[in-house]
Amino acid sequence: MEFAQALFLVVAGHNDRQEHLSRARRLVLKVHLSASLSEGESVRFLPPIFGEVRLIVHQFLDRLMHDSGRPIPIFNQNAGSLDRRMDKAEFDRFADAYEDQHRENIAVTGEGPEYFAEYKIKAFREIVDRAGIEVNRICDFGSGIGNSIPYFRRYFPEAALTSSDVSERSLALGRQRYPEAGSCVLIENNRIPVEADSFDVAFSACVFHHIPHREHLTWLRELHRVTRPGGLIAIFEHNPLNPLTVHAVNTCPFDENARLIFARDLAKRLQAAGWASSRIQYNLFFPRALARLRPFENKLGWLPLGAQYVATARKV
Ligand SMILES: C[S@@+](CC[C@H](N)C(=O)[O-])C[C@H]1O[C@@H](n2cnc3c(N)ncnc32)[C@H](O)[C@@H]1O
């Protein structure tokens, strides 16, 4: 109970960081110590994983309290705040080194960028099939250097793909890597340059945490405009409740200005932007070392501890 309360306080700690964090940390520490001291009594009935989880959370809170280096992305009050202007060409600077930096940053999981790119498109295919949507036209919003393209080809071989991004350099690299990939559009002036109802589905992977939060509604409305009635949106994002994800984001050069989004906030914003039936599914629970457990991941979509989540909604 206290453990859950501590986690809740961390989540609630947006505006009152120090007070909530120290309270949360004290509680976790108390639970951790009392459990360790009473070894052989009540604790012996707990599976060992509880001890590991306690330690991870404890270390995570410790890091939040004492990290004197870069700001913690979930609590970074500068990124996405009212006075911060997003540099539209931010990813033009990172585009050439993106693949290598990304690979290095996620090496701890034992997987490469291909694994993470494929899992999203595979999950997206399952989502649209469950929704019974015929997919002929896909918008990849914030497509970057085209890491998803091979998997769109594999899982949606019949569909026309439109890659879209604010970074001209990223789009150019995507075209160079996959010349037959479909069309590309450069996003400018807060607009995706296509007509209304142009797509059956809209997809976005790890883009919204790079967009100032106050601009989310604008982009969710724009994606609503370009998606046809009956269509669907799927937004894959990092989960700020997962300590390893937060650590990875905090140490990644191109995530310097990132500000993570709680799943429930994104679901609310989707509704506010006119989307209906928003849902959350959590993903990526096991690193490569525990790959044998991955077949159970589809039973854990409700558990807010996955490294990422996908928010989906429909246009009515
Ligand atoms: C971390 S990269 C992800 C790229 C790609 N989705 C992937 O999974 O490999 C984030 C991308 O979002 C793009 N981006 C940032 N703000 C955007 C916006 N307002 N509209 C469209 N794309 C944007 C960046 O230029 C960058 O290419």
Short mmCIF file of N, CA, C and O in Angstrom, two decimals, residues 240-300:
data_model
loop_
_atom_site.label_atom_id
_atom_site.label_comp_id
_atom_site.label_asym_id
_atom_site.label_seq_id
_atom_site.Cartn_x
_atom_site.Cartn_y
_atom_site.Cartn_z
N PRO A 240 6.97 7.30 -18.94
CA PRO A 240 7.73 7.95 -17.87
C PRO A 240 7.67 7.19 -16.55
O PRO A 240 8.39 7.54 -15.61
N LEU A 241 6.83 6.17 -16.44
CA LEU A 241 6.77 5.39 -15.20
C LEU A 241 7.78 4.26 -15.17
O LEU A 241 7.89 3.54 -14.18
N ASN A 242 8.51 4.08 -16.29
CA ASN A 242 9.50 3.01 -16.33
C ASN A 242 10.89 3.61 -16.10
O ASN A 242 11.38 4.40 -16.91
N PRO A 243 11.56 3.27 -14.98
CA PRO A 243 12.84 3.89 -14.63
C PRO A 243 13.91 3.69 -15.70
O PRO A 243 14.73 4.58 -15.92
N LEU A 244 13.92 2.54 -16.35
CA LEU A 244 14.96 2.30 -17.36
C LEU A 244 14.74 3.19 -18.59
O LEU A 244 15.68 3.69 -19.19
N THR A 245 13.47 3.40 -18.93
CA THR A 245 13.16 4.31 -20.04
C THR A 245 13.62 5.73 -19.69
O THR A 245 14.26 6.40 -20.51
N VAL A 246 13.32 6.15 -18.49
CA VAL A 246 13.71 7.51 -18.07
C VAL A 246 15.23 7.65 -18.12
O VAL A 246 15.76 8.65 -18.60
N HIS A 247 15.92 6.60 -17.66
CA HIS A 247 17.38 6.63 -17.70
C HIS A 247 17.88 6.74 -19.15
O HIS A 247 18.76 7.55 -19.45
N ALA A 248 17.30 5.93 -20.04
CA ALA A 248 17.74 5.94 -21.44
C ALA A 248 17.52 7.32 -22.06
O ALA A 248 18.40 7.85 -22.75
N VAL A 249 16.36 7.91 -21.79
CA VAL A 249 16.06 9.24 -22.35
C VAL A 249 17.02 10.28 -21.78
O VAL A 249 17.52 11.16 -22.49
N ASN A 250 17.29 10.14 -20.51
CA ASN A 250 18.13 11.12 -19.82
C ASN A 250 19.58 11.09 -20.29
O ASN A 250 20.33 12.04 -20.07
N THR A 251 19.98 10.00 -20.92
CA THR A 251 21.38 9.89 -21.36
C THR A 251 21.51 9.91 -22.89
O THR A 251 22.57 9.60 -23.42
N CYS A 252 20.43 10.26 -23.56
CA CYS A 252 20.44 10.21 -25.03
C CYS A 252 20.62 11.63 -25.60
O CYS A 252 19.84 12.53 -25.27
N PRO A 253 21.64 11.84 -26.45
CA PRO A 253 21.91 13.20 -26.94
C PRO A 253 20.71 13.84 -27.64
O PRO A 253 20.42 15.01 -27.43
N PHE A 254 19.99 13.07 -28.49
CA PHE A 254 18.90 13.72 -29.22
C PHE A 254 17.61 13.85 -28.40
O PHE A 254 16.60 14.34 -28.89
N ASP A 255 17.65 13.37 -27.14
CA ASP A 255 16.50 13.56 -26.25
C ASP A 255 16.72 14.71 -25.27
O ASP A 255 16.01 14.84 -24.28
N GLU A 256 17.72 15.52 -25.57
CA GLU A 256 18.07 16.59 -24.64
C GLU A 256 16.87 17.48 -24.29
O GLU A 256 16.70 17.90 -23.16
N ASN A 257 16.05 17.77 -25.27
CA ASN A 257 14.90 18.64 -25.03
C ASN A 257 13.60 17.87 -24.86
O ASN A 257 12.52 18.45 -24.85
N ALA A 258 13.72 16.55 -24.75
CA ALA A 258 12.50 15.73 -24.67
C ALA A 258 11.78 15.93 -23.35
O ALA A 258 12.41 16.16 -22.32
N ARG A 259 10.48 15.84 -23.40
CA ARG A 259 9.69 15.85 -22.16
C ARG A 259 8.64 14.75 -22.29
O ARG A 259 7.76 14.81 -23.15
N LEU A 260 8.79 13.73 -21.45
CA LEU A 260 7.93 12.55 -21.58
C LEU A 260 6.49 12.87 -21.21
O LEU A 260 6.21 13.85 -20.51
N ILE A 261 5.59 11.98 -21.66
CA ILE A 261 4.15 12.24 -21.53
C ILE A 261 3.51 11.06 -20.80
O ILE A 261 3.70 9.90 -21.21
N PHE A 262 2.78 11.32 -19.76
CA PHE A 262 2.04 10.24 -19.11
C PHE A 262 0.91 9.79 -20.04
O PHE A 262 0.24 10.61 -20.67
N ALA A 263 0.71 8.47 -20.06
CA ALA A 263 -0.26 7.90 -20.99
C ALA A 263 -1.65 8.51 -20.80
O ALA A 263 -2.34 8.83 -21.77
N ARG A 264 -2.03 8.69 -19.54
CA ARG A 264 -3.39 9.21 -19.32
C ARG A 264 -3.53 10.64 -19.85
O ARG A 264 -4.61 11.05 -20.30
N ASP A 265 -2.44 11.41 -19.83
CA ASP A 265 -2.51 12.78 -20.37
C ASP A 265 -2.69 12.75 -21.88
O ASP A 265 -3.47 13.52 -22.43
N LEU A 266 -1.96 11.84 -22.52
CA LEU A 266 -2.09 11.74 -23.98
C LEU A 266 -3.50 11.30 -24.37
O LEU A 266 -4.11 11.83 -25.30
N ALA A 267 -4.05 10.34 -23.60
CA ALA A 267 -5.43 9.88 -23.88
C ALA A 267 -6.41 11.04 -23.75
O ALA A 267 -7.31 11.21 -24.58
N LYS A 268 -6.22 11.86 -22.72
CA LYS A 268 -7.11 13.02 -22.52
C LYS A 268 -6.97 14.02 -23.66
O LYS A 268 -7.95 14.58 -24.15
N ARG A 269 -5.72 14.24 -24.08
CA ARG A 269 -5.50 15.21 -25.17
C ARG A 269 -6.11 14.71 -26.48
O ARG A 269 -6.62 15.50 -27.27
N LEU A 270 -6.05 13.41 -26.71
CA LEU A 270 -6.67 12.85 -27.92
C LEU A 270 -8.17 13.16 -27.92
O LEU A 270 -8.73 13.61 -28.93
N GLN A 271 -8.81 12.94 -26.77
CA GLN A 271 -10.25 13.21 -26.67
C GLN A 271 -10.51 14.70 -26.91
O GLN A 271 -11.42 15.07 -27.65
N ALA A 272 -9.67 15.56 -26.28
CA ALA A 272 -9.87 17.01 -26.41
C ALA A 272 -9.69 17.47 -27.86
O ALA A 272 -10.25 18.48 -28.27
N ALA A 273 -8.89 16.72 -28.63
CA ALA A 273 -8.65 17.11 -30.02
C ALA A 273 -9.71 16.56 -30.97
O ALA A 273 -9.60 16.74 -32.18
N GLY A 274 -10.70 15.86 -30.43
CA GLY A 274 -11.81 15.40 -31.27
C GLY A 274 -11.78 13.90 -31.57
O GLY A 274 -12.68 13.38 -32.23
N TRP A 275 -10.73 13.20 -31.11
CA TRP A 275 -10.66 11.76 -31.33
C TRP A 275 -11.58 11.05 -30.33
O TRP A 275 -11.83 11.56 -29.24
N ALA A 276 -12.06 9.86 -30.71
CA ALA A 276 -12.99 9.12 -29.84
C ALA A 276 -12.35 7.80 -29.39
O ALA A 276 -11.41 7.31 -30.00
N SER A 277 -12.92 7.25 -28.33
CA SER A 277 -12.55 5.90 -27.84
C SER A 277 -11.05 5.75 -27.62
O SER A 277 -10.46 4.75 -28.06
N SER A 278 -10.43 6.71 -26.96
CA SER A 278 -8.98 6.58 -26.77
C SER A 278 -8.67 5.45 -25.79
O SER A 278 -9.39 5.23 -24.82
N ARG A 279 -7.59 4.75 -26.08
CA ARG A 279 -7.17 3.60 -25.27
C ARG A 279 -5.66 3.60 -25.10
O ARG A 279 -4.94 4.09 -25.96
N ILE A 280 -5.22 2.96 -24.03
CA ILE A 280 -3.78 2.83 -23.77
C ILE A 280 -3.42 1.36 -23.67
O ILE A 280 -4.15 0.57 -23.05
N GLN A 281 -2.30 1.01 -24.26
CA GLN A 281 -1.76 -0.34 -24.08
C GLN A 281 -0.25 -0.20 -23.81
O GLN A 281 0.46 0.47 -24.55
N TYR A 282 0.19 -0.80 -22.71
CA TYR A 282 1.63 -0.73 -22.37
C TYR A 282 2.37 -1.88 -23.05
O TYR A 282 1.83 -2.99 -23.20
N ASN A 283 3.61 -1.59 -23.46
CA ASN A 283 4.41 -2.56 -24.23
C ASN A 283 5.82 -2.68 -23.67
O ASN A 283 6.23 -1.85 -22.86
N LEU A 284 6.54 -3.66 -24.17
CA LEU A 284 7.98 -3.83 -23.90
C LEU A 284 8.29 -4.01 -22.42
O LEU A 284 8.79 -3.09 -21.75
N PHE A 285 8.02 -5.20 -21.92
CA PHE A 285 8.26 -5.47 -20.51
C PHE A 285 9.57 -6.20 -20.26
O PHE A 285 10.12 -6.13 -19.17
N PHE A 286 10.06 -6.93 -21.27
CA PHE A 286 11.21 -7.80 -21.02
C PHE A 286 12.38 -7.49 -21.95
O PHE A 286 12.21 -7.43 -23.17
N PRO A 287 13.58 -7.31 -21.39
CA PRO A 287 14.78 -7.14 -22.24
C PRO A 287 15.14 -8.47 -22.90
O PRO A 287 14.52 -9.51 -22.60
N ARG A 288 16.14 -8.44 -23.74
CA ARG A 288 16.52 -9.64 -24.49
C ARG A 288 16.86 -10.82 -23.55
O ARG A 288 16.54 -11.96 -23.84
N ALA A 289 17.48 -10.48 -22.40
CA ALA A 289 17.87 -11.54 -21.46
C ALA A 289 16.65 -12.33 -20.97
O ALA A 289 16.78 -13.47 -20.55
N LEU A 290 15.46 -11.69 -21.01
CA LEU A 290 14.24 -12.38 -20.56
C LEU A 290 13.30 -12.64 -21.74
O LEU A 290 12.08 -12.70 -21.57
N ALA A 291 13.90 -12.79 -22.93
CA ALA A 291 13.09 -12.89 -24.15
C ALA A 291 12.09 -14.05 -24.10
O ALA A 291 11.04 -14.00 -24.73
N ARG A 292 12.41 -15.08 -23.29
CA ARG A 292 11.49 -16.22 -23.23
C ARG A 292 10.14 -15.84 -22.62
O ARG A 292 9.16 -16.54 -22.77
N LEU A 293 10.11 -14.71 -21.90
CA LEU A 293 8.85 -14.28 -21.28
C LEU A 293 8.01 -13.41 -22.23
O LEU A 293 6.87 -13.07 -21.92
N ARG A 294 8.61 -13.02 -23.37
CA ARG A 294 7.90 -12.07 -24.25
C ARG A 294 6.53 -12.56 -24.77
O ARG A 294 5.65 -11.73 -24.98
N PRO A 295 6.35 -13.87 -24.96
CA PRO A 295 5.01 -14.29 -25.38
C PRO A 295 3.90 -13.86 -24.41
O PRO A 295 2.74 -13.79 -24.79
N PHE A 296 4.26 -13.54 -23.16
CA PHE A 296 3.24 -13.12 -22.18
C PHE A 296 2.97 -11.62 -22.23
O PHE A 296 2.07 -11.13 -21.56
N GLU A 297 3.77 -10.88 -23.04
CA GLU A 297 3.62 -9.42 -23.03
C GLU A 297 2.21 -8.97 -23.40
O GLU A 297 1.71 -8.00 -22.85
N ASN A 298 1.60 -9.70 -24.33
CA ASN A 298 0.27 -9.24 -24.76
C ASN A 298 -0.81 -9.40 -23.68
O ASN A 298 -1.92 -8.93 -23.82
N LYS A 299 -0.43 -10.07 -22.58
CA LYS A 299 -1.38 -10.16 -21.44
C LYS A 299 -1.14 -9.02 -20.44
O LYS A 299 -1.87 -8.87 -19.47
N LEU A 300 -0.09 -8.22 -20.66
CA LEU A 300 0.31 -7.22 -19.67
C LEU A 300 0.00 -5.78 -20.10
O LEU A 300 0.44 -4.83 -19.45
#
